[in-house]
Coordinates of C-alpha atoms in Angstrom, one line a residue:
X1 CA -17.8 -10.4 -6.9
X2 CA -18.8 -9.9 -4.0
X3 CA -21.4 -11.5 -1.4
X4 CA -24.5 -9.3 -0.7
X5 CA -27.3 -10.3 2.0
X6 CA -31.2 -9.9 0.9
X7 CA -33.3 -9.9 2.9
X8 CA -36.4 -13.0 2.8
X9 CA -38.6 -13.8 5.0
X10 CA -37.8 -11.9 7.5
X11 CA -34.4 -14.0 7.8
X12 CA -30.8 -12.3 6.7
X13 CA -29.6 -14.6 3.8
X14 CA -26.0 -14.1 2.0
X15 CA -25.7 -14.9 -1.0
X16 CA -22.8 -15.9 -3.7
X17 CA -22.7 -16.8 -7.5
X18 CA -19.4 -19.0 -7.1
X19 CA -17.5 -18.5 -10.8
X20 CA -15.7 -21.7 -11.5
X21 CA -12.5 -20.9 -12.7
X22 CA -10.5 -23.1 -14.5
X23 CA -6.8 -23.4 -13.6
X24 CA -4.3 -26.1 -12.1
X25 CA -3.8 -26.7 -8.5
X26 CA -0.7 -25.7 -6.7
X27 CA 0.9 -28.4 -5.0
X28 CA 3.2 -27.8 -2.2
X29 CA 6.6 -29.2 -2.0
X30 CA 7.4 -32.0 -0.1
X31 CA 10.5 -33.6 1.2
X32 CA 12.1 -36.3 -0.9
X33 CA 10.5 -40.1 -0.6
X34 CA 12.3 -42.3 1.4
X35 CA 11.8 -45.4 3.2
X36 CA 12.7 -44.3 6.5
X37 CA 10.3 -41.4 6.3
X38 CA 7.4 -42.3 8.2
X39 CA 5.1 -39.9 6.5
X40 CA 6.0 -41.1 3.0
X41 CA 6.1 -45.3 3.8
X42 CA 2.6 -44.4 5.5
X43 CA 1.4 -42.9 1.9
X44 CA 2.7 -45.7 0.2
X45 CA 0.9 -47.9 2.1
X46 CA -2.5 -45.9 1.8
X47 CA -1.8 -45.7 -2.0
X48 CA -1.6 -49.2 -1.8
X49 CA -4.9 -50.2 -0.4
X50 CA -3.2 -50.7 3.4
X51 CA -5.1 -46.8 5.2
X52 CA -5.1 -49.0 8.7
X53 CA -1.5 -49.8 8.0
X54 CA -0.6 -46.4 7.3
X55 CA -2.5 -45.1 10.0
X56 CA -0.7 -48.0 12.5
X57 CA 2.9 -46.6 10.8
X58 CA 1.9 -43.1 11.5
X59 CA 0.7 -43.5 15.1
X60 CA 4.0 -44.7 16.1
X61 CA 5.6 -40.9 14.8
X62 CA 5.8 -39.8 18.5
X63 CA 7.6 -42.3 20.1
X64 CA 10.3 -42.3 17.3
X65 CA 10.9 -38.7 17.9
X66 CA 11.2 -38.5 21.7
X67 CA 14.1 -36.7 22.3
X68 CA 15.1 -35.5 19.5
X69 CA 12.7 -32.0 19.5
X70 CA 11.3 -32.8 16.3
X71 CA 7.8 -33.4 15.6
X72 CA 5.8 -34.2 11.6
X73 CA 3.0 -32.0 10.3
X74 CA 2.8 -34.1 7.8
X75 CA 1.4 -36.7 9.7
X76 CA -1.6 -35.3 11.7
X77 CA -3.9 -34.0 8.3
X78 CA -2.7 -37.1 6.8
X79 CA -3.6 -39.4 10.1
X80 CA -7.2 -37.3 10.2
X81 CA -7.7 -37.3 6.9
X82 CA -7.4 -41.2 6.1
X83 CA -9.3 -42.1 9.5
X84 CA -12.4 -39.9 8.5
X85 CA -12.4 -40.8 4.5
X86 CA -12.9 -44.8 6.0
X87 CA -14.9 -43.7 8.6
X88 CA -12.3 -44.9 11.5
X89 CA -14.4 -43.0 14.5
X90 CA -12.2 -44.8 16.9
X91 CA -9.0 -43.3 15.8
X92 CA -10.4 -39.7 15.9
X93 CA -9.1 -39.4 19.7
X94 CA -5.6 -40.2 18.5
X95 CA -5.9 -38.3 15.3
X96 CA -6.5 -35.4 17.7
X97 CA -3.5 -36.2 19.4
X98 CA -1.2 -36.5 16.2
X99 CA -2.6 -33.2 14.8
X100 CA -1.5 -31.3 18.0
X101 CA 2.1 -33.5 18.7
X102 CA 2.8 -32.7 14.5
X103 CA 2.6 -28.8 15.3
X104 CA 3.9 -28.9 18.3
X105 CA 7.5 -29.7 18.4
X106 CA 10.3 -27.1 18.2
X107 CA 12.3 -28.1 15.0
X108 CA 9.7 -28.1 12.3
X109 CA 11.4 -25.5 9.9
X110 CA 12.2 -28.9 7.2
X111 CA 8.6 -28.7 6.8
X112 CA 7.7 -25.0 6.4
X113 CA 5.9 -25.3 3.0
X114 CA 3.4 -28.4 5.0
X115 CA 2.8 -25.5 7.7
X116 CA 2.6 -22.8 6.0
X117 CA -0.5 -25.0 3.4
X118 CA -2.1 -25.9 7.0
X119 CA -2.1 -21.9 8.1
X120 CA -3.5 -21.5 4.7
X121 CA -6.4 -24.2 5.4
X122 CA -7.4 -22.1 8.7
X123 CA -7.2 -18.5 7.0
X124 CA -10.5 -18.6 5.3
X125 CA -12.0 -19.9 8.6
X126 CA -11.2 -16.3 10.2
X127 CA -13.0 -12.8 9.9
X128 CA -10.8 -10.2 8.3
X129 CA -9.3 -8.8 11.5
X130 CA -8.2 -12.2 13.0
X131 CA -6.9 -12.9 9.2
X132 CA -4.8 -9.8 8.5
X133 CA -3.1 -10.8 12.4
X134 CA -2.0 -13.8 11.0
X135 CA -0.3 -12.3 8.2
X136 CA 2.9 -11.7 10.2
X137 CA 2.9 -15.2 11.3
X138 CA 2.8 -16.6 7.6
X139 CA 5.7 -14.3 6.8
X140 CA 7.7 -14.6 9.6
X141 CA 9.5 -18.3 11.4
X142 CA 8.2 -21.6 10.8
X143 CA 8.2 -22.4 14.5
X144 CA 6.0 -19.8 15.9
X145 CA 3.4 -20.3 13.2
X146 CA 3.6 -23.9 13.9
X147 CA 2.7 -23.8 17.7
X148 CA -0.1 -21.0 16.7
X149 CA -1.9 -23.5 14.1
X150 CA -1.8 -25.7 17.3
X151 CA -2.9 -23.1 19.6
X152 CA -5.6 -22.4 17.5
X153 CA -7.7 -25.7 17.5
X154 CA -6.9 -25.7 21.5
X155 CA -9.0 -22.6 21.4
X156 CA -11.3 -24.0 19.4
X157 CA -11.9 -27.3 21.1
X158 CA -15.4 -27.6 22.5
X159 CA -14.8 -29.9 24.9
X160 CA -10.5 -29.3 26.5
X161 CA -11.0 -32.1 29.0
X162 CA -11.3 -34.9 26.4
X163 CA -8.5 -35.8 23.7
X164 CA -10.9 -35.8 21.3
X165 CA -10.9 -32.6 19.6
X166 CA -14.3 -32.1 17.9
X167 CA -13.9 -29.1 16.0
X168 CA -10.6 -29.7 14.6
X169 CA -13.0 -33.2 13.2
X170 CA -15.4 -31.2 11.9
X171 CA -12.7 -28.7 9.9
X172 CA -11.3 -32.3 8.6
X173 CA -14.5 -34.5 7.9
X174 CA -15.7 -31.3 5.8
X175 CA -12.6 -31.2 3.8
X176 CA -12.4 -34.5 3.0
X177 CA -16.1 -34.1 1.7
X178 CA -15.2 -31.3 -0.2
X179 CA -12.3 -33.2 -2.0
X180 CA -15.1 -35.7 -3.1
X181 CA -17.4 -33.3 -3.9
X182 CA -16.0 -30.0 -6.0
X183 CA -12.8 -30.9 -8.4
X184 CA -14.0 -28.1 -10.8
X185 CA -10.0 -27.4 -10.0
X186 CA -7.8 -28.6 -7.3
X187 CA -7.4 -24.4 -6.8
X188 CA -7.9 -23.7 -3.0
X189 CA -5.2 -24.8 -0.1
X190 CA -8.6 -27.8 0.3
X191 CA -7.4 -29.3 -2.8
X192 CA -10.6 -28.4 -4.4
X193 CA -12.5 -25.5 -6.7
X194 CA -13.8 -22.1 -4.7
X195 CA -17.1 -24.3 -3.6
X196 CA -14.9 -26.1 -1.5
X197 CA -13.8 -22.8 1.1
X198 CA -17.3 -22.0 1.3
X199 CA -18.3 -25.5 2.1
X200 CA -15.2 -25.7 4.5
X201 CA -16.0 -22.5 6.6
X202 CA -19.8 -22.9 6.2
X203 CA -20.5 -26.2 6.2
X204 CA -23.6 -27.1 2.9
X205 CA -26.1 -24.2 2.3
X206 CA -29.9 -24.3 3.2
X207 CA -30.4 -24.3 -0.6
X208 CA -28.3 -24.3 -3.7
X209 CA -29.4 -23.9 -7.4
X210 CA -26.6 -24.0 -10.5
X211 CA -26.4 -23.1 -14.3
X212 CA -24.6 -21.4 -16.8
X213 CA -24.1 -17.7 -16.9
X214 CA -24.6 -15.4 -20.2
X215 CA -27.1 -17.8 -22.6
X216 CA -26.5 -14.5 -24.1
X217 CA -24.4 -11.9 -24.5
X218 CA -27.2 -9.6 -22.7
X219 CA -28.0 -12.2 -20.4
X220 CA -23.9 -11.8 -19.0
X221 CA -24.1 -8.1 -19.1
X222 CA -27.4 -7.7 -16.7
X223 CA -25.3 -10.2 -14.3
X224 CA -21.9 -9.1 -14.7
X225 CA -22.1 -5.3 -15.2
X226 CA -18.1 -5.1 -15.7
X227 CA -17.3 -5.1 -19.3
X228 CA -13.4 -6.1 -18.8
X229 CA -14.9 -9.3 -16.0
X230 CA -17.3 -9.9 -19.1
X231 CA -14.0 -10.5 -21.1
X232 CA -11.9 -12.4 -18.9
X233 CA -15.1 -14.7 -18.6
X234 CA -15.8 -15.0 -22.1
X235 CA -12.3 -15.6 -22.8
X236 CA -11.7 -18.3 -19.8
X237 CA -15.1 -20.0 -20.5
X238 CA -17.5 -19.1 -23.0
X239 CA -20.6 -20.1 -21.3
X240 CA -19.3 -20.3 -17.6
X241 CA -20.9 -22.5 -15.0
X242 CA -21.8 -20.8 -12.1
X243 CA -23.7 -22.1 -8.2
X244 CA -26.0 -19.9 -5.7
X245 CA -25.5 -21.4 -2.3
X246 CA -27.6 -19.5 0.3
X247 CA -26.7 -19.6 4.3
X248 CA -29.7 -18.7 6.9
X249 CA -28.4 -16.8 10.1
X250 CA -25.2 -15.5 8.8
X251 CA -24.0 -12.7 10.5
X252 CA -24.7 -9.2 8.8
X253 CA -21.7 -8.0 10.0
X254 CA -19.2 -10.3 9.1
X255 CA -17.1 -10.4 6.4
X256 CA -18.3 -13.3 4.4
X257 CA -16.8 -13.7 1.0
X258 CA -15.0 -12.2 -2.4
X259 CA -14.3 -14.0 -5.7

């Protein structure tokens, strides 16, 4: 389905009826748990209660790697993600800091499925020409696409004379909202249901309204005109719950969304 702006009150409004699917989240691999893993002790330790212990264990991931070539990117979503969810605004600078050093480092091909879910967190973020150049880079080396998830949010920093990397905050503090907010499914590379991309790119709508679609049979058919959708809905979810989220000041000429 896809996203069609209307026009109201004089202001150019898209608009999408977000199906939520059911289905299972895919989670990535990871590498085996081990106590000398930094990345792993620090999620113990956040499991356990202990986030400013894991975040102390992580901070340290640089300095045990200096020399070596290697770098986590394990660490810097999981460093960001743990400061914002406990509302650590000091460690944001060095959170900044991590993210970078963690996609940085030359020898990170151990952890290709951690980079390529990270390239897959910034893909919805794009319009579709940016998106379909980044296609080679998910199918081709670890290494380069790496260093161009990095090169990315140095692009997108608003302010490259501070540490402190506001944007790459932003992208982070909204998925961790999202997390909390929309577990419909654990679906999307956000760990959450389809609300969660919109909410990551857009940030929350000017105004949302929810229900259920198809009270009726002819209630579904005048919103959902394909007969063959009607039966993949009716078969999924017999009375399926669906969310209008409408954005002021989109632009008309970007690609904006498909479900």
């Amino acid at each position: 389905m896809r996203f069609r702006p209307s026009a109201a009150n004089g202001r150019v409004w898209r608009i999408g009826v977000l199906l939520l699917a059911l289905g299972a989240a895919a989670v990535p691999a990871s590498a085996q748990d081990d106590e000398t893993d930094l990345f792993w002790s620090g999620q113990n330790l956040e499991r356990q209660g202990d986030w400013q212990g894991a975040l102390a264990l992580w901070a340290t991931a640089p300095d045990s790697s200096i020399g070596t070539g290697r770098s986590d990117p394990r660490i810097g979503p999981a460093f960001i993600a743990a400061a914002l969810a406990h509302d650590a605004q000091d460690r944001l600078e060095e959170a900044s800091r991590l993210y970078l050093w963690g996609f940085s480092g030359r020898e990170v091909e151990a952890h290709r499925e951690e980079v390529l879910l990270e390239a897959r967190r910034i893909v919805p973020l794009l319009t579709q020409r940016d998106s379909a150049r980044w296609q080679p880079l998910l199918d081709g080396e670890t290494g380069p696409l790496a260093r161009r998830i990095a090169r990315f949010w140095l692009e997108h920093d608003p302010t490259p004379e501070s540490v402190l990397n506001e944007r790459l905050v932003e992208h982070w503090k909204r998925i961790v909202e999202a997390r909390d907010r929309y577990r419909y499914n654990l679906s999307s590379a956000y760990e959450t249901d389809d609300r969660g991309i919109v909410f990551v790119k857009y940030g929350p709508p000017d105004t949302r309204s929810r229900g259920h679609l198809g009270a009726s049979e002819m209630e579904l058919k005048i919103r959902v005109e394909d007969s063959r959708a009607r039966m993949i809905m009716r078969r999924y979810d017999p009375n399926p719950q669906y969310e209008l989220w409408k954005y002021g000041g989109l632009n008309p000429e970007e690609f904006t969304f498909y479900l």
